[in-house]
């Protein structure tokens, strides 16, 4: 009876292989990008911000489709892809930082990079001096929330994987003894 129980537990452990860290970083970034850009679009729709996810198409498209439903969906999708890049940046440079303040600062830095560094590539994005107060506050808050989502998720995953490695090393040490 005990032997069949052990075999069943072994089968369950084999079936429940954890997702790789790289795939997890991709999922965190993509889902975070989709979620927070969707909230950004809602903020744009309710006039909390002048900028929505469709701004990414302003450099490549003079067509009106980018302001319609398809443009919104594609803009949110592109923000999801950009979220993957942002989550990998956090993973490469900050994953061992498990402080919330680091994630908040990361979100502010992302906001600054987008609004000061990339603004010239998006003609529909107003210059910083031309943004109204509500747009600045709303977009900074959205970027902070995205940074916290990515930072906490990536750091938590790193810490859990480190704990798992330590447990496996301890178990291997006990098995050798």
PDB file of C-alpha atoms in Angstrom:
ATOM      1  CA  UNK A   1       0.000   0.000   0.000  1.00  0.00           C
ATOM      2  CA  UNK A   2       2.767   2.419   0.942  1.00  0.00           C
ATOM      3  CA  UNK A   3       4.629   1.571  -2.264  1.00  0.00           C
ATOM      4  CA  UNK A   4       1.623   2.464  -4.464  1.00  0.00           C
ATOM      5  CA  UNK A   5       1.219   5.722  -2.520  1.00  0.00           C
ATOM      6  CA  UNK A   6       4.873   6.602  -3.214  1.00  0.00           C
ATOM      7  CA  UNK A   7       4.437   5.801  -6.908  1.00  0.00           C
ATOM      8  CA  UNK A   8       1.366   8.034  -7.066  1.00  0.00           C
ATOM      9  CA  UNK A   9       3.248  10.882  -5.351  1.00  0.00           C
ATOM     10  CA  UNK A  10       6.152  10.447  -7.781  1.00  0.00           C
ATOM     11  CA  UNK A  11       3.764  10.657 -10.759  1.00  0.00           C
ATOM     12  CA  UNK A  12       2.215  13.838  -9.356  1.00  0.00           C
ATOM     13  CA  UNK A  13       5.635  15.413  -8.852  1.00  0.00           C
ATOM     14  CA  UNK A  14       6.614  14.555 -12.431  1.00  0.00           C
ATOM     15  CA  UNK A  15       3.382  16.052 -13.760  1.00  0.00           C
ATOM     16  CA  UNK A  16       3.759  19.261 -11.749  1.00  0.00           C
ATOM     17  CA  UNK A  17       7.012  20.489 -13.230  1.00  0.00           C
ATOM     18  CA  UNK A  18       7.413  24.141 -12.424  1.00  0.00           C
ATOM     19  CA  UNK A  19       7.365  26.635 -15.253  1.00  0.00           C
ATOM     20  CA  UNK A  20      10.825  27.814 -16.263  1.00  0.00           C
ATOM     21  CA  UNK A  21      11.978  31.139 -14.932  1.00  0.00           C
ATOM     22  CA  UNK A  22      12.307  32.607 -18.427  1.00  0.00           C
ATOM     23  CA  UNK A  23       8.724  31.660 -19.308  1.00  0.00           C
ATOM     24  CA  UNK A  24       7.534  33.064 -16.009  1.00  0.00           C
ATOM     25  CA  UNK A  25       9.246  36.400 -16.715  1.00  0.00           C
ATOM     26  CA  UNK A  26       7.582  36.494 -20.149  1.00  0.00           C
ATOM     27  CA  UNK A  27       4.167  35.772 -18.627  1.00  0.00           C
ATOM     28  CA  UNK A  28       4.614  38.376 -15.899  1.00  0.00           C
ATOM     29  CA  UNK A  29       5.615  41.052 -18.401  1.00  0.00           C
ATOM     30  CA  UNK A  30       2.981  40.228 -20.983  1.00  0.00           C
ATOM     31  CA  UNK A  31       0.103  39.943 -18.528  1.00  0.00           C
ATOM     32  CA  UNK A  32       1.252  43.065 -16.696  1.00  0.00           C
ATOM     33  CA  UNK A  33       1.542  44.983 -19.955  1.00  0.00           C
ATOM     34  CA  UNK A  34      -1.913  43.865 -21.073  1.00  0.00           C
ATOM     35  CA  UNK A  35      -3.559  44.587 -17.741  1.00  0.00           C
ATOM     36  CA  UNK A  36      -2.028  47.988 -17.034  1.00  0.00           C
ATOM     37  CA  UNK A  37      -2.363  49.221 -20.627  1.00  0.00           C
ATOM     38  CA  UNK A  38      -6.025  48.193 -20.541  1.00  0.00           C
ATOM     39  CA  UNK A  39      -6.407  50.326 -17.423  1.00  0.00           C
ATOM     40  CA  UNK A  40      -4.517  53.041 -19.289  1.00  0.00           C
ATOM     41  CA  UNK A  41      -7.027  52.820 -22.131  1.00  0.00           C
ATOM     42  CA  UNK A  42      -9.895  53.054 -19.646  1.00  0.00           C
ATOM     43  CA  UNK A  43      -8.197  56.076 -18.099  1.00  0.00           C
ATOM     44  CA  UNK A  44      -7.943  57.611 -21.561  1.00  0.00           C
ATOM     45  CA  UNK A  45     -11.583  56.786 -22.301  1.00  0.00           C
ATOM     46  CA  UNK A  46     -12.727  58.477 -19.083  1.00  0.00           C
ATOM     47  CA  UNK A  47     -10.477  61.492 -19.777  1.00  0.00           C
ATOM     48  CA  UNK A  48      -8.020  60.954 -16.926  1.00  0.00           C
ATOM     49  CA  UNK A  49      -5.204  60.993 -19.448  1.00  0.00           C
ATOM     50  CA  UNK A  50      -4.605  62.402 -22.919  1.00  0.00           C
ATOM     51  CA  UNK A  51      -2.534  59.364 -23.899  1.00  0.00           C
ATOM     52  CA  UNK A  52      -3.794  55.860 -24.610  1.00  0.00           C
ATOM     53  CA  UNK A  53      -2.089  52.702 -25.862  1.00  0.00           C
ATOM     54  CA  UNK A  54      -2.848  53.650 -29.481  1.00  0.00           C
ATOM     55  CA  UNK A  55      -0.095  56.259 -29.307  1.00  0.00           C
ATOM     56  CA  UNK A  56       2.372  53.496 -30.281  1.00  0.00           C
ATOM     57  CA  UNK A  57       0.968  53.531 -33.826  1.00  0.00           C
ATOM     58  CA  UNK A  58       1.262  57.271 -34.361  1.00  0.00           C
ATOM     59  CA  UNK A  59       4.725  57.015 -35.927  1.00  0.00           C
ATOM     60  CA  UNK A  60       3.761  54.320 -38.432  1.00  0.00           C
ATOM     61  CA  UNK A  61       0.179  55.025 -39.249  1.00  0.00           C
ATOM     62  CA  UNK A  62      -1.597  58.065 -40.476  1.00  0.00           C
ATOM     63  CA  UNK A  63      -4.729  55.983 -40.867  1.00  0.00           C
ATOM     64  CA  UNK A  64      -7.759  56.418 -38.676  1.00  0.00           C
ATOM     65  CA  UNK A  65      -7.944  52.675 -37.884  1.00  0.00           C
ATOM     66  CA  UNK A  66      -5.426  53.196 -35.092  1.00  0.00           C
ATOM     67  CA  UNK A  67      -8.002  55.211 -33.137  1.00  0.00           C
ATOM     68  CA  UNK A  68     -10.712  52.552 -33.515  1.00  0.00           C
ATOM     69  CA  UNK A  69     -11.332  49.298 -31.696  1.00  0.00           C
ATOM     70  CA  UNK A  70      -8.709  47.358 -33.672  1.00  0.00           C
ATOM     71  CA  UNK A  71      -6.120  50.041 -32.953  1.00  0.00           C
ATOM     72  CA  UNK A  72      -6.919  49.909 -29.244  1.00  0.00           C
ATOM     73  CA  UNK A  73      -6.630  46.099 -29.129  1.00  0.00           C
ATOM     74  CA  UNK A  74      -3.377  46.126 -31.102  1.00  0.00           C
ATOM     75  CA  UNK A  75      -2.028  48.966 -28.949  1.00  0.00           C
ATOM     76  CA  UNK A  76      -2.744  46.993 -25.791  1.00  0.00           C
ATOM     77  CA  UNK A  77      -1.087  43.935 -27.359  1.00  0.00           C
ATOM     78  CA  UNK A  78       2.022  45.972 -28.252  1.00  0.00           C
ATOM     79  CA  UNK A  79       2.124  47.255 -24.670  1.00  0.00           C
ATOM     80  CA  UNK A  80       2.014  43.614 -23.553  1.00  0.00           C
ATOM     81  CA  UNK A  81       5.063  42.923 -25.718  1.00  0.00           C
ATOM     82  CA  UNK A  82       6.808  45.984 -24.293  1.00  0.00           C
ATOM     83  CA  UNK A  83       5.950  44.637 -20.843  1.00  0.00           C
ATOM     84  CA  UNK A  84       7.983  41.519 -21.649  1.00  0.00           C
ATOM     85  CA  UNK A  85      11.016  43.695 -22.367  1.00  0.00           C
ATOM     86  CA  UNK A  86      10.446  45.651 -19.155  1.00  0.00           C
ATOM     87  CA  UNK A  87      10.110  42.488 -17.079  1.00  0.00           C
ATOM     88  CA  UNK A  88      13.320  41.070 -18.533  1.00  0.00           C
ATOM     89  CA  UNK A  89      15.118  44.312 -17.675  1.00  0.00           C
ATOM     90  CA  UNK A  90      13.910  43.939 -14.105  1.00  0.00           C
ATOM     91  CA  UNK A  91      14.909  40.276 -14.099  1.00  0.00           C
ATOM     92  CA  UNK A  92      18.424  40.962 -15.378  1.00  0.00           C
ATOM     93  CA  UNK A  93      19.231  43.882 -13.120  1.00  0.00           C
ATOM     94  CA  UNK A  94      16.941  43.916 -10.079  1.00  0.00           C
ATOM     95  CA  UNK A  95      15.493  40.446  -9.448  1.00  0.00           C
ATOM     96  CA  UNK A  96      17.295  39.961  -6.142  1.00  0.00           C
ATOM     97  CA  UNK A  97      15.881  43.222  -4.786  1.00  0.00           C
ATOM     98  CA  UNK A  98      12.810  42.352  -2.756  1.00  0.00           C
ATOM     99  CA  UNK A  99      12.035  45.871  -1.565  1.00  0.00           C
ATOM    100  CA  UNK A 100       8.825  47.531  -2.688  1.00  0.00           C
ATOM    101  CA  UNK A 101      10.587  50.878  -3.045  1.00  0.00           C
ATOM    102  CA  UNK A 102      12.852  49.430  -5.753  1.00  0.00           C
ATOM    103  CA  UNK A 103       9.773  48.436  -7.761  1.00  0.00           C
ATOM    104  CA  UNK A 104       8.194  51.863  -7.305  1.00  0.00           C
ATOM    105  CA  UNK A 105      11.365  53.573  -8.486  1.00  0.00           C
ATOM    106  CA  UNK A 106      11.539  51.145 -11.412  1.00  0.00           C
ATOM    107  CA  UNK A 107       8.032  52.197 -12.468  1.00  0.00           C
ATOM    108  CA  UNK A 108       8.949  55.886 -12.268  1.00  0.00           C
ATOM    109  CA  UNK A 109      12.121  55.258 -14.290  1.00  0.00           C
ATOM    110  CA  UNK A 110      10.093  53.427 -16.953  1.00  0.00           C
ATOM    111  CA  UNK A 111       7.682  56.359 -17.095  1.00  0.00           C
ATOM    112  CA  UNK A 112      10.574  58.808 -17.502  1.00  0.00           C
ATOM    113  CA  UNK A 113      12.169  56.700 -20.239  1.00  0.00           C
ATOM    114  CA  UNK A 114       8.908  56.518 -22.185  1.00  0.00           C
ATOM    115  CA  UNK A 115       7.916  60.162 -21.755  1.00  0.00           C
ATOM    116  CA  UNK A 116      11.336  61.758 -22.118  1.00  0.00           C
ATOM    117  CA  UNK A 117      13.260  59.236 -24.204  1.00  0.00           C
ATOM    118  CA  UNK A 118      10.701  57.718 -26.558  1.00  0.00           C
ATOM    119  CA  UNK A 119       8.285  60.646 -26.928  1.00  0.00           C
ATOM    120  CA  UNK A 120      10.062  61.893 -30.046  1.00  0.00           C
ATOM    121  CA  UNK A 121       9.341  58.569 -31.796  1.00  0.00           C
ATOM    122  CA  UNK A 122       5.595  58.905 -31.230  1.00  0.00           C
ATOM    123  CA  UNK A 123       4.241  62.052 -32.909  1.00  0.00           C
ATOM    124  CA  UNK A 124       0.842  61.710 -31.196  1.00  0.00           C
ATOM    125  CA  UNK A 125       2.449  61.835 -27.751  1.00  0.00           C
ATOM    126  CA  UNK A 126       2.513  65.403 -26.443  1.00  0.00           C
ATOM    127  CA  UNK A 127       5.753  66.806 -25.078  1.00  0.00           C
ATOM    128  CA  UNK A 128       6.059  66.649 -21.302  1.00  0.00           C
ATOM    129  CA  UNK A 129       5.514  70.413 -20.984  1.00  0.00           C
ATOM    130  CA  UNK A 130       2.219  70.081 -22.871  1.00  0.00           C
ATOM    131  CA  UNK A 131       0.782  67.320 -20.672  1.00  0.00           C
ATOM    132  CA  UNK A 132      -1.930  68.296 -18.234  1.00  0.00           C
ATOM    133  CA  UNK A 133      -1.658  67.479 -14.533  1.00  0.00           C
ATOM    134  CA  UNK A 134      -4.198  64.632 -14.666  1.00  0.00           C
ATOM    135  CA  UNK A 135      -2.287  62.912 -17.463  1.00  0.00           C
ATOM    136  CA  UNK A 136       1.011  63.114 -15.595  1.00  0.00           C
ATOM    137  CA  UNK A 137      -0.426  61.846 -12.312  1.00  0.00           C
ATOM    138  CA  UNK A 138      -2.465  59.072 -13.939  1.00  0.00           C
ATOM    139  CA  UNK A 139       0.333  57.786 -16.149  1.00  0.00           C
ATOM    140  CA  UNK A 140       2.932  57.949 -13.366  1.00  0.00           C
ATOM    141  CA  UNK A 141       0.590  55.940 -11.124  1.00  0.00           C
ATOM    142  CA  UNK A 142      -0.028  53.351 -13.855  1.00  0.00           C
ATOM    143  CA  UNK A 143       3.701  52.950 -14.454  1.00  0.00           C
ATOM    144  CA  UNK A 144       4.339  52.661 -10.718  1.00  0.00           C
ATOM    145  CA  UNK A 145       1.677  49.960 -10.461  1.00  0.00           C
ATOM    146  CA  UNK A 146       3.184  48.140 -13.435  1.00  0.00           C
ATOM    147  CA  UNK A 147       6.644  48.407 -11.861  1.00  0.00           C
ATOM    148  CA  UNK A 148       5.343  47.057  -8.561  1.00  0.00           C
ATOM    149  CA  UNK A 149       3.523  44.210 -10.316  1.00  0.00           C
ATOM    150  CA  UNK A 150       6.617  43.194 -12.276  1.00  0.00           C
ATOM    151  CA  UNK A 151       9.034  43.798  -9.418  1.00  0.00           C
ATOM    152  CA  UNK A 152       7.127  41.919  -6.761  1.00  0.00           C
ATOM    153  CA  UNK A 153       6.301  39.031  -9.111  1.00  0.00           C
ATOM    154  CA  UNK A 154       9.827  38.593 -10.486  1.00  0.00           C
ATOM    155  CA  UNK A 155      11.474  39.016  -7.077  1.00  0.00           C
ATOM    156  CA  UNK A 156       9.034  36.613  -5.417  1.00  0.00           C
ATOM    157  CA  UNK A 157       9.697  34.031  -8.113  1.00  0.00           C
ATOM    158  CA  UNK A 158      13.460  34.442  -7.664  1.00  0.00           C
ATOM    159  CA  UNK A 159      13.219  34.077  -3.879  1.00  0.00           C
ATOM    160  CA  UNK A 160      10.985  30.994  -4.153  1.00  0.00           C
ATOM    161  CA  UNK A 161      13.330  29.350  -6.630  1.00  0.00           C
ATOM    162  CA  UNK A 162      16.299  30.112  -4.362  1.00  0.00           C
ATOM    163  CA  UNK A 163      14.473  28.547  -1.405  1.00  0.00           C
ATOM    164  CA  UNK A 164      13.647  25.504  -3.511  1.00  0.00           C
ATOM    165  CA  UNK A 165      17.318  25.102  -4.495  1.00  0.00           C
ATOM    166  CA  UNK A 166      18.341  25.343  -0.827  1.00  0.00           C
ATOM    167  CA  UNK A 167      15.782  22.695   0.174  1.00  0.00           C
ATOM    168  CA  UNK A 168      16.956  20.404  -2.626  1.00  0.00           C
ATOM    169  CA  UNK A 169      20.580  20.869  -1.533  1.00  0.00           C
ATOM    170  CA  UNK A 170      19.672  20.054   2.076  1.00  0.00           C
ATOM    171  CA  UNK A 171      17.755  16.953   0.990  1.00  0.00           C
ATOM    172  CA  UNK A 172      20.653  15.854  -1.223  1.00  0.00           C
ATOM    173  CA  UNK A 173      23.046  16.358   1.709  1.00  0.00           C
ATOM    174  CA  UNK A 174      20.828  14.262   3.987  1.00  0.00           C
ATOM    175  CA  UNK A 175      20.538  11.530   1.355  1.00  0.00           C
ATOM    176  CA  UNK A 176      24.328  11.333   1.032  1.00  0.00           C
ATOM    177  CA  UNK A 177      24.807  11.055   4.802  1.00  0.00           C
TER     178      UNK A 177
END
